[in-house]
Coordinates of C-alpha atoms in Angstrom, one line a residue:
M1 CA -43.9 -2.4 -38.3
I2 CA -43.7 -2.2 -34.6
V3 CA -44.2 -5.2 -32.1
T4 CA -45.0 -2.9 -29.2
D5 CA -44.3 -5.0 -26.4
R6 CA -40.9 -5.4 -27.9
F7 CA -39.8 -2.3 -29.0
Y8 CA -38.9 0.0 -26.1
D9 CA -40.0 0.4 -22.6
G10 CA -40.8 3.8 -21.6
N11 CA -42.5 3.2 -18.6
P12 CA -41.4 0.0 -16.1
K13 CA -44.4 0.5 -13.9
N14 CA -47.1 -0.8 -16.5
N15 CA -44.8 -4.0 -17.2
G16 CA -47.3 -6.5 -15.1
I17 CA -46.3 -8.9 -12.3
L18 CA -42.7 -10.1 -12.8
G19 CA -42.7 -13.9 -13.0
Q20 CA -46.4 -14.5 -14.3
E21 CA -47.1 -12.4 -17.6
Y22 CA -44.2 -10.3 -17.1
R23 CA -41.0 -12.6 -17.7
P24 CA -38.1 -10.7 -19.2
G25 CA -35.9 -12.8 -21.7
N26 CA -38.5 -15.3 -22.1
L27 CA -40.4 -14.1 -25.4
S28 CA -43.8 -16.0 -24.7
F29 CA -44.5 -13.5 -22.2
Y30 CA -44.5 -9.5 -22.1
Q31 CA -41.0 -8.2 -22.1
G32 CA -42.1 -4.4 -21.1
G33 CA -42.6 -2.1 -24.4
D34 CA -45.1 0.3 -24.7
W35 CA -46.5 3.6 -25.9
K36 CA -44.6 5.8 -24.2
G37 CA -41.5 4.1 -25.3
I38 CA -42.4 4.4 -29.1
I39 CA -43.0 8.1 -28.3
Q40 CA -39.7 8.3 -27.1
K41 CA -38.1 6.9 -30.1
L42 CA -40.1 8.7 -32.6
P43 CA -37.5 11.0 -33.4
Y44 CA -35.5 7.9 -34.5
I45 CA -38.2 6.7 -36.4
K46 CA -37.9 9.9 -38.1
K47 CA -34.6 10.0 -38.6
L48 CA -34.7 6.8 -40.5
G49 CA -37.2 8.4 -42.9
F50 CA -40.7 6.4 -42.0
T51 CA -43.7 8.3 -42.7
A52 CA -45.9 6.0 -40.9
I53 CA -46.0 3.0 -38.0
W54 CA -48.2 0.1 -37.7
I55 CA -48.3 -0.8 -34.1
S56 CA -50.0 -3.9 -32.4
A57 CA -53.5 -4.1 -31.6
P58 CA -54.0 -1.9 -28.6
Q59 CA -57.4 -3.6 -27.0
D60 CA -56.9 -5.3 -23.4
N61 CA -55.9 -8.7 -23.9
E62 CA -56.3 -11.9 -22.1
L63 CA -53.3 -12.4 -20.0
F64 CA -52.4 -15.7 -21.0
S65 CA -53.6 -18.5 -23.6
R66 CA -55.9 -21.1 -22.1
S67 CA -52.7 -23.4 -21.8
G68 CA -50.9 -20.7 -20.1
D69 CA -47.6 -21.1 -22.1
E70 CA -47.9 -17.6 -23.7
A71 CA -49.3 -14.1 -22.5
G72 CA -51.2 -11.8 -25.0
Y73 CA -48.3 -9.2 -25.7
H74 CA -49.0 -9.4 -29.4
G75 CA -52.6 -8.1 -29.0
Y76 CA -54.1 -11.4 -30.5
Y77 CA -55.9 -12.5 -27.6
T78 CA -58.9 -10.2 -27.3
R79 CA -60.5 -10.0 -23.8
D80 CA -62.1 -6.1 -24.2
F81 CA -62.8 -4.7 -27.2
Y82 CA -63.2 -1.1 -25.9
Q83 CA -60.3 -0.9 -23.2
V84 CA -56.7 -0.4 -23.8
N85 CA -54.0 -2.8 -22.8
P86 CA -52.6 -1.7 -19.5
H87 CA -49.5 -3.5 -20.4
F88 CA -48.8 -0.8 -23.2
G89 CA -50.3 2.2 -21.3
T90 CA -53.3 4.3 -20.7
A91 CA -56.1 5.8 -23.3
F92 CA -54.1 9.2 -22.4
D93 CA -50.6 7.6 -23.4
L94 CA -52.2 6.1 -26.7
A95 CA -53.6 9.6 -27.6
A96 CA -50.3 11.3 -26.8
L97 CA -48.6 8.6 -29.3
I98 CA -50.6 9.8 -32.2
R99 CA -50.4 13.4 -31.3
A100 CA -46.8 13.1 -31.1
S101 CA -46.5 11.1 -34.3
A102 CA -48.6 13.5 -36.2
Q103 CA -46.2 16.3 -35.2
L104 CA -43.5 14.9 -36.8
H105 CA -45.9 13.8 -40.1
I106 CA -45.9 10.3 -38.8
K107 CA -49.2 8.4 -39.6
V108 CA -50.4 5.5 -37.1
I109 CA -52.0 2.5 -38.3
L110 CA -54.3 0.3 -36.2
D111 CA -54.0 -3.5 -36.2
V112 CA -57.9 -4.6 -36.1
Q113 CA -58.9 -7.9 -34.9
L114 CA -62.5 -8.7 -36.5
N115 CA -62.1 -12.6 -36.8
H116 CA -61.5 -13.8 -33.1
T117 CA -61.1 -13.3 -29.3
A118 CA -59.0 -15.1 -26.6
D119 CA -59.8 -19.0 -26.2
Y120 CA -62.6 -18.8 -23.9
L121 CA -65.4 -21.3 -25.1
Q122 CA -63.5 -24.6 -25.3
Y123 CA -64.9 -26.6 -28.3
P124 CA -67.5 -28.4 -28.0
S125 CA -68.7 -26.5 -24.7
L126 CA -71.8 -23.8 -25.0
T127 CA -70.5 -22.1 -21.8
Y128 CA -68.0 -20.6 -20.1
D129 CA -65.9 -23.0 -17.9
P130 CA -65.0 -21.6 -15.3
P131 CA -67.9 -19.1 -15.6
E132 CA -66.0 -16.1 -14.6
Y133 CA -63.5 -16.9 -17.6
H134 CA -65.0 -15.1 -20.6
P135 CA -64.4 -12.0 -22.6
A136 CA -65.9 -8.5 -21.5
P137 CA -69.4 -7.9 -22.4
P138 CA -70.9 -7.7 -25.2
F139 CA -68.9 -10.4 -26.3
D140 CA -69.5 -12.5 -23.5
N141 CA -72.4 -14.0 -25.5
P142 CA -71.8 -17.5 -26.8
D143 CA -74.3 -16.8 -29.7
W144 CA -71.9 -14.5 -31.2
Y145 CA -69.1 -17.1 -32.1
H146 CA -69.0 -20.0 -34.4
N147 CA -68.7 -22.8 -32.0
S148 CA -66.6 -25.0 -34.2
P149 CA -63.4 -27.2 -34.2
V150 CA -59.9 -26.0 -35.3
I151 CA -59.3 -25.1 -39.1
V152 CA -57.8 -27.9 -40.6
D153 CA -58.2 -27.2 -44.6
F154 CA -57.1 -24.0 -45.2
S155 CA -58.1 -24.2 -48.7
N156 CA -61.9 -24.8 -47.9
S157 CA -63.5 -21.3 -47.5
Q158 CA -66.3 -22.1 -45.4
E159 CA -63.9 -24.1 -42.8
M160 CA -61.6 -21.0 -42.6
Q161 CA -64.6 -18.6 -42.2
N162 CA -66.6 -20.8 -39.7
F163 CA -63.9 -22.6 -37.9
S164 CA -61.3 -21.6 -35.2
L165 CA -58.3 -20.2 -35.9
G166 CA -55.4 -21.9 -33.7
G167 CA -58.0 -22.4 -30.9
L168 CA -59.3 -19.0 -30.7
D169 CA -63.0 -18.1 -30.6
D170 CA -64.3 -17.6 -34.0
L171 CA -66.9 -14.5 -34.0
A172 CA -70.1 -14.6 -36.1
Q173 CA -69.8 -11.7 -38.3
E174 CA -73.1 -12.9 -39.6
N175 CA -75.1 -12.1 -36.4
P176 CA -76.1 -8.7 -36.7
E177 CA -75.5 -7.7 -33.2
C178 CA -72.3 -9.2 -33.2
F179 CA -70.9 -7.3 -36.1
R180 CA -72.6 -4.0 -35.0
A181 CA -70.8 -4.1 -31.9
L182 CA -67.3 -4.9 -33.5
K183 CA -67.9 -1.8 -35.7
E184 CA -68.7 0.4 -33.0
A185 CA -65.4 -0.6 -30.8
Y186 CA -63.7 0.6 -33.7
W187 CA -66.0 3.8 -34.6
N188 CA -69.1 4.9 -33.2
P189 CA -70.2 8.0 -35.0
D190 CA -72.9 8.9 -32.3
T191 CA -70.5 9.0 -29.5
Q192 CA -67.3 10.0 -31.5
D193 CA -65.7 7.0 -29.9
G194 CA -63.9 4.0 -30.7
W195 CA -60.4 3.2 -31.6
F196 CA -60.5 5.4 -34.5
S197 CA -61.5 8.5 -32.4
Y198 CA -57.7 8.7 -31.3
G199 CA -56.8 9.6 -34.6
F200 CA -55.5 6.7 -36.4
A201 CA -54.7 6.9 -40.0
G202 CA -56.1 3.6 -41.3
S203 CA -55.8 -0.1 -40.6
R204 CA -54.5 -3.3 -41.1
I205 CA -57.2 -6.0 -40.8
D206 CA -55.9 -9.6 -39.4
A207 CA -56.8 -13.0 -40.6
V208 CA -59.0 -11.8 -43.7
L209 CA -59.1 -15.3 -45.2
E210 CA -60.9 -16.2 -42.3
I211 CA -63.7 -13.3 -42.6
P212 CA -66.4 -13.4 -45.3
P213 CA -65.4 -10.6 -48.0
K214 CA -68.3 -8.6 -47.6
Y215 CA -68.0 -7.7 -44.1
L216 CA -64.3 -6.6 -44.6
E217 CA -66.0 -4.1 -47.2
E218 CA -68.8 -3.1 -44.9
F219 CA -66.2 -2.4 -42.2
Q220 CA -64.0 -0.4 -44.3
N221 CA -67.1 1.7 -45.5
Y222 CA -68.2 2.3 -42.0
T223 CA -65.1 3.5 -40.7
C224 CA -64.2 5.7 -43.3
K225 CA -60.6 4.9 -43.3
P226 CA -58.5 2.7 -45.6
A227 CA -57.5 -0.7 -44.5
F228 CA -55.3 -3.5 -45.8
G229 CA -55.6 -6.9 -45.1
E230 CA -53.7 -9.6 -44.1
A231 CA -54.0 -13.1 -46.0
L232 CA -51.6 -15.9 -45.7
T233 CA -51.5 -17.3 -49.2
G234 CA -49.1 -17.6 -51.7
S235 CA -51.7 -17.3 -54.6
V236 CA -52.3 -13.9 -56.5
D237 CA -55.9 -15.3 -57.3
E238 CA -56.9 -15.6 -53.7
N239 CA -55.1 -12.1 -52.8
A240 CA -56.6 -10.2 -55.5
A241 CA -60.0 -11.3 -54.9
L242 CA -59.7 -9.8 -51.5
A243 CA -58.2 -6.7 -52.5
K244 CA -61.4 -5.8 -54.3
T245 CA -62.8 -5.5 -50.8
L246 CA -60.4 -3.3 -48.8
W247 CA -58.0 -0.3 -50.0
G248 CA -54.9 -2.8 -50.1
M249 CA -53.3 -6.0 -49.2
L250 CA -50.2 -7.5 -48.1
D251 CA -48.5 -8.9 -50.7
Y252 CA -47.9 -12.6 -49.1
P253 CA -47.3 -14.2 -52.8
L254 CA -44.5 -11.8 -53.5
Y255 CA -43.2 -12.2 -50.1
F256 CA -42.9 -16.3 -50.6
Q257 CA -41.2 -15.7 -53.9
M258 CA -38.7 -12.8 -52.7
N259 CA -37.7 -15.4 -50.0
I260 CA -36.7 -18.1 -52.7
V261 CA -34.9 -15.8 -54.6
F262 CA -33.0 -13.8 -52.3
C263 CA -32.5 -16.4 -49.5
Q264 CA -32.4 -19.5 -51.3
D265 CA -30.4 -18.1 -54.2
N266 CA -33.1 -19.3 -56.9
S267 CA -33.8 -17.7 -60.1
W268 CA -36.1 -14.7 -61.0
E269 CA -38.7 -17.1 -62.1
G270 CA -41.3 -16.9 -59.4
I271 CA -41.0 -13.1 -59.0
H272 CA -41.2 -12.5 -62.8
W273 CA -44.3 -15.1 -62.5
I274 CA -45.9 -13.0 -59.8
F275 CA -45.7 -9.5 -61.2
S276 CA -46.9 -11.0 -64.4
Q277 CA -50.3 -11.4 -62.7
D278 CA -50.4 -7.7 -61.5
Y279 CA -53.0 -7.1 -63.8
K280 CA -55.3 -8.9 -61.3
Y281 CA -55.3 -6.4 -58.9
S282 CA -57.1 -2.8 -59.9
V283 CA -54.1 -0.8 -58.2
P284 CA -50.9 -3.0 -57.8
N285 CA -49.2 0.0 -56.2
R286 CA -51.7 -0.5 -53.0
L287 CA -50.1 -3.7 -52.1
F288 CA -47.8 -3.6 -49.0
T289 CA -44.7 -5.3 -49.5
F290 CA -42.4 -6.8 -46.9
L291 CA -39.4 -9.0 -46.4
D292 CA -40.4 -10.1 -43.0
N293 CA -42.6 -9.7 -40.2
H294 CA -44.1 -11.1 -36.7
D295 CA -45.3 -14.1 -38.1
R296 CA -42.4 -14.8 -40.5
A297 CA -38.5 -15.7 -39.9
R298 CA -36.3 -12.7 -40.1
F299 CA -34.9 -11.9 -43.5
L300 CA -31.2 -12.0 -42.1
A301 CA -31.9 -15.5 -40.3
N302 CA -33.2 -16.8 -43.7
A303 CA -30.5 -15.3 -45.8
G304 CA -27.7 -16.9 -43.7
D305 CA -26.8 -13.7 -42.2
S306 CA -25.8 -12.0 -45.3
F307 CA -25.8 -8.1 -45.1
A308 CA -25.4 -7.9 -48.6
K309 CA -28.4 -9.9 -49.6
L310 CA -30.6 -7.5 -47.3
R311 CA -29.5 -4.5 -49.0
L312 CA -30.1 -6.0 -52.6
A313 CA -33.6 -7.1 -51.1
L314 CA -34.3 -3.6 -49.5
T315 CA -33.4 -1.9 -52.6
F316 CA -35.9 -4.4 -54.5
L317 CA -38.3 -3.7 -51.9
Y318 CA -38.2 -0.1 -52.5
A319 CA -38.1 0.0 -56.0
A320 CA -40.7 -2.4 -56.8
R321 CA -44.5 -1.2 -57.1
G322 CA -46.1 -1.3 -53.7
I323 CA -46.0 0.3 -50.2
P324 CA -42.6 -1.1 -48.3
V325 CA -43.3 -2.1 -44.9
I326 CA -39.9 -2.6 -43.0
Y327 CA -40.0 -4.9 -39.6
Y328 CA -38.7 -3.2 -36.2
G329 CA -35.3 -4.0 -35.9
T330 CA -33.9 -4.7 -39.2
E331 CA -32.1 -1.5 -39.4
Q332 CA -30.1 -2.7 -36.4
N333 CA -29.3 -6.3 -38.2
M334 CA -31.7 -8.4 -36.0
A335 CA -31.6 -12.3 -37.0
G336 CA -33.6 -14.2 -34.6
D337 CA -31.5 -17.3 -33.9
Y338 CA -29.8 -16.8 -37.2
R339 CA -31.2 -19.8 -38.5
Y340 CA -33.4 -20.7 -41.8
S341 CA -36.3 -22.4 -39.6
E342 CA -40.0 -21.9 -39.4
E343 CA -39.8 -23.8 -36.3
N344 CA -39.5 -20.9 -34.1
L345 CA -41.8 -18.6 -35.7
N346 CA -43.5 -16.1 -33.3
M347 CA -40.9 -16.7 -30.8
V348 CA -37.2 -15.6 -31.9
N349 CA -38.6 -13.5 -34.8
R350 CA -40.2 -11.1 -32.4
E351 CA -36.9 -10.6 -29.7
C352 CA -36.8 -7.1 -28.0
M353 CA -35.0 -4.4 -29.9
T354 CA -31.1 -4.7 -29.6
G355 CA -30.6 -0.9 -29.7
F356 CA -31.0 2.1 -31.5
S357 CA -27.5 2.9 -32.7
T358 CA -28.0 5.5 -35.8
E359 CA -24.5 4.5 -37.3
T360 CA -25.4 0.8 -38.3
T361 CA -24.6 0.2 -42.1
T362 CA -28.4 -1.2 -42.5
F363 CA -29.8 2.0 -40.6
L364 CA -27.9 4.5 -42.8
Y365 CA -28.5 2.5 -45.9
L366 CA -32.5 2.2 -45.1
Q367 CA -32.4 5.9 -44.4
H368 CA -30.9 6.5 -48.1
L369 CA -33.8 4.3 -49.4
N370 CA -36.3 6.4 -47.8
H371 CA -34.6 9.4 -49.0
I372 CA -34.9 8.2 -52.8
R373 CA -38.6 7.3 -51.8
S374 CA -39.1 11.0 -50.9
L375 CA -37.6 12.3 -54.1
Y376 CA -39.2 10.4 -56.2
T377 CA -42.8 9.9 -54.3
D378 CA -45.2 10.3 -57.5
L379 CA -42.8 7.9 -59.5
F380 CA -42.5 5.1 -57.2
S381 CA -46.0 5.9 -55.5
N382 CA -48.1 5.7 -58.6
G383 CA -45.5 4.9 -61.5
Q384 CA -46.1 2.0 -63.9
Q385 CA -43.5 -1.1 -63.4
I386 CA -42.3 -2.4 -66.6
E387 CA -40.3 -5.5 -67.0
Q388 CA -37.0 -4.9 -68.9
Y389 CA -34.6 -7.8 -68.6
F390 CA -35.7 -11.3 -67.5
S391 CA -34.4 -14.9 -68.3
S392 CA -35.3 -17.8 -66.4
D393 CA -31.8 -19.2 -65.9
D394 CA -30.2 -15.5 -65.0
R395 CA -29.3 -14.1 -61.8
V396 CA -30.0 -10.5 -63.1
Y397 CA -33.3 -8.8 -63.3
A398 CA -34.4 -5.5 -64.3
F399 CA -37.5 -3.4 -64.5
S400 CA -38.2 0.4 -64.9
R401 CA -40.6 2.6 -62.7
E402 CA -42.1 5.3 -65.1
L403 CA -44.4 8.3 -64.9
A404 CA -45.0 8.8 -68.9
Q405 CA -47.0 12.0 -68.3
K406 CA -43.8 13.3 -66.5
A407 CA -41.5 11.8 -68.6
E408 CA -40.0 10.6 -65.4
A409 CA -38.3 6.8 -65.0
V410 CA -35.7 4.8 -63.0
L411 CA -34.2 1.9 -64.4
C412 CA -33.7 -0.8 -61.7
I413 CA -31.1 -3.5 -62.2
F414 CA -30.7 -6.4 -59.5
N415 CA -28.1 -8.6 -59.4
N416 CA -28.6 -12.0 -57.2
S417 CA -25.3 -13.5 -57.8
P418 CA -22.3 -13.5 -55.4
V419 CA -20.1 -12.3 -58.3
R420 CA -20.2 -9.3 -60.4
Q421 CA -22.2 -9.5 -63.5
E422 CA -22.2 -7.5 -67.1
R423 CA -25.2 -7.3 -69.1
H424 CA -26.7 -5.4 -72.3
I425 CA -30.0 -4.4 -71.7
L426 CA -32.5 -3.5 -74.2
L427 CA -35.0 -0.7 -73.0
H428 CA -38.6 -1.1 -73.8
S429 CA -40.5 1.9 -72.6
N430 CA -43.2 4.5 -72.6
S431 CA -41.0 7.1 -71.1
M432 CA -39.3 9.5 -73.0
V433 CA -36.3 9.7 -70.5
F434 CA -34.5 6.6 -72.0
F435 CA -33.1 8.1 -75.4
P436 CA -29.6 7.4 -77.1
G437 CA -26.7 9.6 -76.0
S438 CA -28.3 10.5 -72.5
Y439 CA -26.4 9.3 -69.3
L440 CA -28.2 7.7 -66.6
V441 CA -26.7 7.9 -63.2
D442 CA -27.2 5.4 -60.2
L443 CA -29.0 6.9 -57.3
L444 CA -27.2 4.1 -55.0
N445 CA -23.8 5.2 -55.8
S446 CA -23.3 8.8 -57.9
N447 CA -19.9 7.0 -59.4
N448 CA -21.8 4.5 -61.6
R449 CA -22.9 6.1 -64.6
A450 CA -24.4 4.3 -67.9
E451 CA -24.8 5.4 -71.5
I452 CA -27.6 4.7 -73.5
H453 CA -27.0 3.5 -76.9
T454 CA -28.9 2.0 -79.7
S455 CA -29.1 -1.6 -80.8
G456 CA -31.0 -1.3 -84.2
Q457 CA -33.7 1.1 -83.4
T458 CA -33.9 -0.1 -79.9
P459 CA -32.2 1.9 -76.8
M460 CA -29.7 -0.1 -74.9
V461 CA -27.6 0.4 -71.7
S462 CA -24.6 -1.6 -70.9
V463 CA -23.8 -2.1 -67.2
S464 CA -21.5 -3.7 -64.5
V465 CA -23.7 -4.9 -61.5
P466 CA -22.0 -5.5 -58.2
A467 CA -22.2 -9.0 -56.7
Y468 CA -25.3 -9.0 -54.3
G469 CA -25.9 -5.5 -56.1
A470 CA -28.4 -3.0 -57.6
M471 CA -28.6 -0.2 -59.4
L472 CA -31.2 2.6 -59.5
L473 CA -30.3 4.6 -62.7
S474 CA -32.1 8.0 -63.1
R475 CA -31.5 10.6 -65.7
E476 CA -32.0 13.4 -63.3
Y477 CA -30.4 13.3 -59.6
A478 CA -29.0 16.3 -57.9
E479 CA -27.3 15.0 -55.3
N480 CA -24.5 12.9 -55.1
Y481 CA -24.4 9.7 -52.8
I482 CA -21.4 7.5 -52.2
P483 CA -22.1 4.5 -50.2
P484 CA -19.7 3.6 -47.6
V485 CA -16.8 0.8 -47.8
Y486 CA -18.1 -1.9 -45.8
R487 CA -16.1 -3.6 -43.2
Q488 CA -16.1 -7.4 -44.1
T489 CA -14.6 -10.5 -42.9
I490 CA -14.1 -12.9 -45.9
I491 CA -13.4 -16.6 -45.9
R492 CA -12.2 -17.7 -49.3
I493 CA -12.7 -21.9 -49.5
H494 CA -11.0 -23.6 -52.5
Y495 CA -12.6 -27.1 -52.9
D496 CA -14.5 -28.6 -56.1
T497 CA -17.7 -30.0 -54.1
G498 CA -18.7 -31.4 -57.8
W499 CA -22.2 -30.9 -59.0
G500 CA -25.2 -30.7 -56.5
N501 CA -23.2 -30.6 -53.4
R502 CA -22.5 -27.2 -51.3
L503 CA -20.4 -26.0 -48.4
T504 CA -21.5 -24.6 -44.8
I505 CA -19.6 -23.3 -42.3
R506 CA -20.0 -23.4 -38.3
G507 CA -18.1 -21.7 -35.7
N508 CA -17.8 -21.0 -32.1
A509 CA -19.6 -17.5 -31.9
A510 CA -22.6 -15.6 -33.6
P511 CA -23.6 -15.5 -36.4
L512 CA -22.2 -18.7 -36.2
N513 CA -22.5 -22.0 -34.2
W514 CA -21.3 -25.7 -34.0
E515 CA -24.8 -27.1 -34.4
W516 CA -25.9 -26.1 -37.7
G517 CA -24.1 -24.6 -40.5
Q518 CA -24.6 -21.1 -42.7
P519 CA -24.4 -21.7 -46.2
C520 CA -21.5 -20.5 -48.4
D521 CA -22.0 -18.7 -51.8
N522 CA -20.5 -20.7 -54.8
L523 CA -18.1 -18.2 -57.0
S524 CA -16.9 -21.0 -59.5
C525 CA -16.4 -24.8 -59.8
D526 CA -13.6 -24.8 -57.1
L527 CA -14.1 -21.7 -55.2
W528 CA -16.7 -20.3 -52.2
Q529 CA -16.9 -17.7 -50.3
Y530 CA -18.6 -16.9 -47.0
V531 CA -18.8 -13.3 -45.9
S532 CA -19.7 -11.3 -42.3
E533 CA -20.2 -7.6 -41.6
R534 CA -21.1 -8.3 -38.0
P535 CA -18.2 -7.6 -35.3
L536 CA -16.4 -11.1 -34.6
S537 CA -15.3 -12.4 -31.1
D538 CA -11.8 -12.9 -30.5
P539 CA -10.5 -15.6 -31.3
F540 CA -13.0 -16.7 -34.1
L541 CA -12.9 -20.2 -34.7
F542 CA -14.6 -21.9 -37.9
K543 CA -14.6 -25.2 -39.8
I544 CA -16.2 -26.1 -43.3
L545 CA -18.5 -29.0 -43.9
L546 CA -19.7 -30.5 -46.9
N547 CA -23.2 -30.8 -47.4
D548 CA -23.5 -29.7 -43.3
S549 CA -23.1 -33.4 -42.8
V550 CA -19.3 -34.1 -43.3
W551 CA -16.5 -32.4 -41.8
E552 CA -13.4 -31.0 -43.3
T553 CA -10.2 -32.7 -41.6
G554 CA -7.7 -31.1 -39.8
E555 CA -7.8 -28.4 -36.9
N556 CA -10.2 -25.4 -36.6
H557 CA -9.3 -22.5 -38.6
C558 CA -9.2 -18.8 -36.8
I559 CA -9.7 -15.2 -38.3
Q560 CA -9.8 -12.0 -37.3
E561 CA -12.5 -9.3 -38.0
G562 CA -12.1 -7.4 -41.2
E563 CA -9.5 -10.3 -42.5
T564 CA -9.7 -11.9 -45.5
K565 CA -8.5 -15.8 -45.7
D566 CA -8.0 -18.4 -48.5
I567 CA -8.3 -21.9 -47.0
Y568 CA -7.4 -25.2 -48.7
L569 CA -9.9 -28.1 -47.9
S570 CA -9.9 -31.9 -47.6
F571 CA -12.4 -34.2 -46.6
P572 CA -12.2 -37.8 -45.3
D573 CA -11.3 -40.4 -48.1
T574 CA -14.5 -42.3 -47.2
I575 CA -16.9 -39.7 -48.8

């Protein structure tokens, strides 16, 4: 997933007026990214191993929000449904992007807006004020909108579908002329014109909870292109109901539970609960799964900047049913402001690309995960998912992905704990792959092997899973893969906090700061740990806090990048 304006500036001439809508460094305004920039970086995307890109909505946007404190860089302030956004380039540039992508066998996904335009009609007015402030025709007809207040109750479907989302003008899909114009903006079979004429392979439809389902289905059938919808909900029932109208859906219910598991160190209960409801979807493998996106905080910000947790979560994402969607910059370890917070959404999580290195450890790890998906395309695209190990209070979880007709399977085991875990896993399988006496090889580390033996009549495998690690065990893997040794700075903190308390760490430079703390991992009753894989400033100073409120006594600690240091704490006697 690419936010076009934040990816790469291939043509500075289309950036806009400096100090107006174009304000470098101010993330509320245009930063210069465009379609030519994406074209220039397609080899980079190809090297990562991706087979599709989802770009920002391409249509012309109103320059600013009504309040003037944000520009339409994101594509959601539609002004003209028929014209390209000149800040992204020309119609020729867009066509060139799709042609260049096709040459590299990369599909391009269109971001579709059917719910709203920019905020032109200020409720309760039925006229444009000033008169020249209005969308381009034919969408400058006030009768084509629900002139309603802002949505307050998102549990009320009538309110969601007829009121305004964030103050934006809500389109009335039930108006035949309005919906016909919307459809024809994306595809006009009579003129062979519209956005799909550029060669987009499919679409993501924005804000589908706010659109009556029958219009979603009608739009997809009309365009003859598969579409997946975006519904900001944690409810499987709500998401599955919308999935009946579209080819697929973003899996927000799974996203929320993955955030709880991987970023808040909770049990696998929520993920188990989500997967237990997969029967509600006709095709669970058409769910689009993700760790973060333009509307949510970056994963590393939520996860205390733990690269190990990121690798674990990415492995889970690639192994689980569905289609993985990776947010731009994840491979460059972009982390927003490094803070677990929902306060800065749509700001620091949409930062500009920090670089295009092909040597970061996360780039190489994602490249390998994409390679595994390419080797097992049918298995991971269409295979059944069978839960193999779950306990509500256990930090280890396992499922298999299986194609019974091909006798093909991969056993996927995950350890969401800061210490290595040993487990004996009984295998309940539809596959003929897991039989006693055979060996499984870890696709993430060829040195890891496991023999299947029996427990009674049931096959069983005994494994040792690394801290915040995963194993993808397969009987057949022709290639050797040994992961790199990650350069880590490790701070081991000796202190018994007592039950229910925690330790955090603050410091003088990113990923730390002196204003708020990053969480430390609890290894045992009197041992905590903080691990960083980022380059650190010299000197790198830090201090430990209890519950992120009480500072340890004594001077600041100092550590060098790549060093392991043991420290022993004391806190004021008054706590």
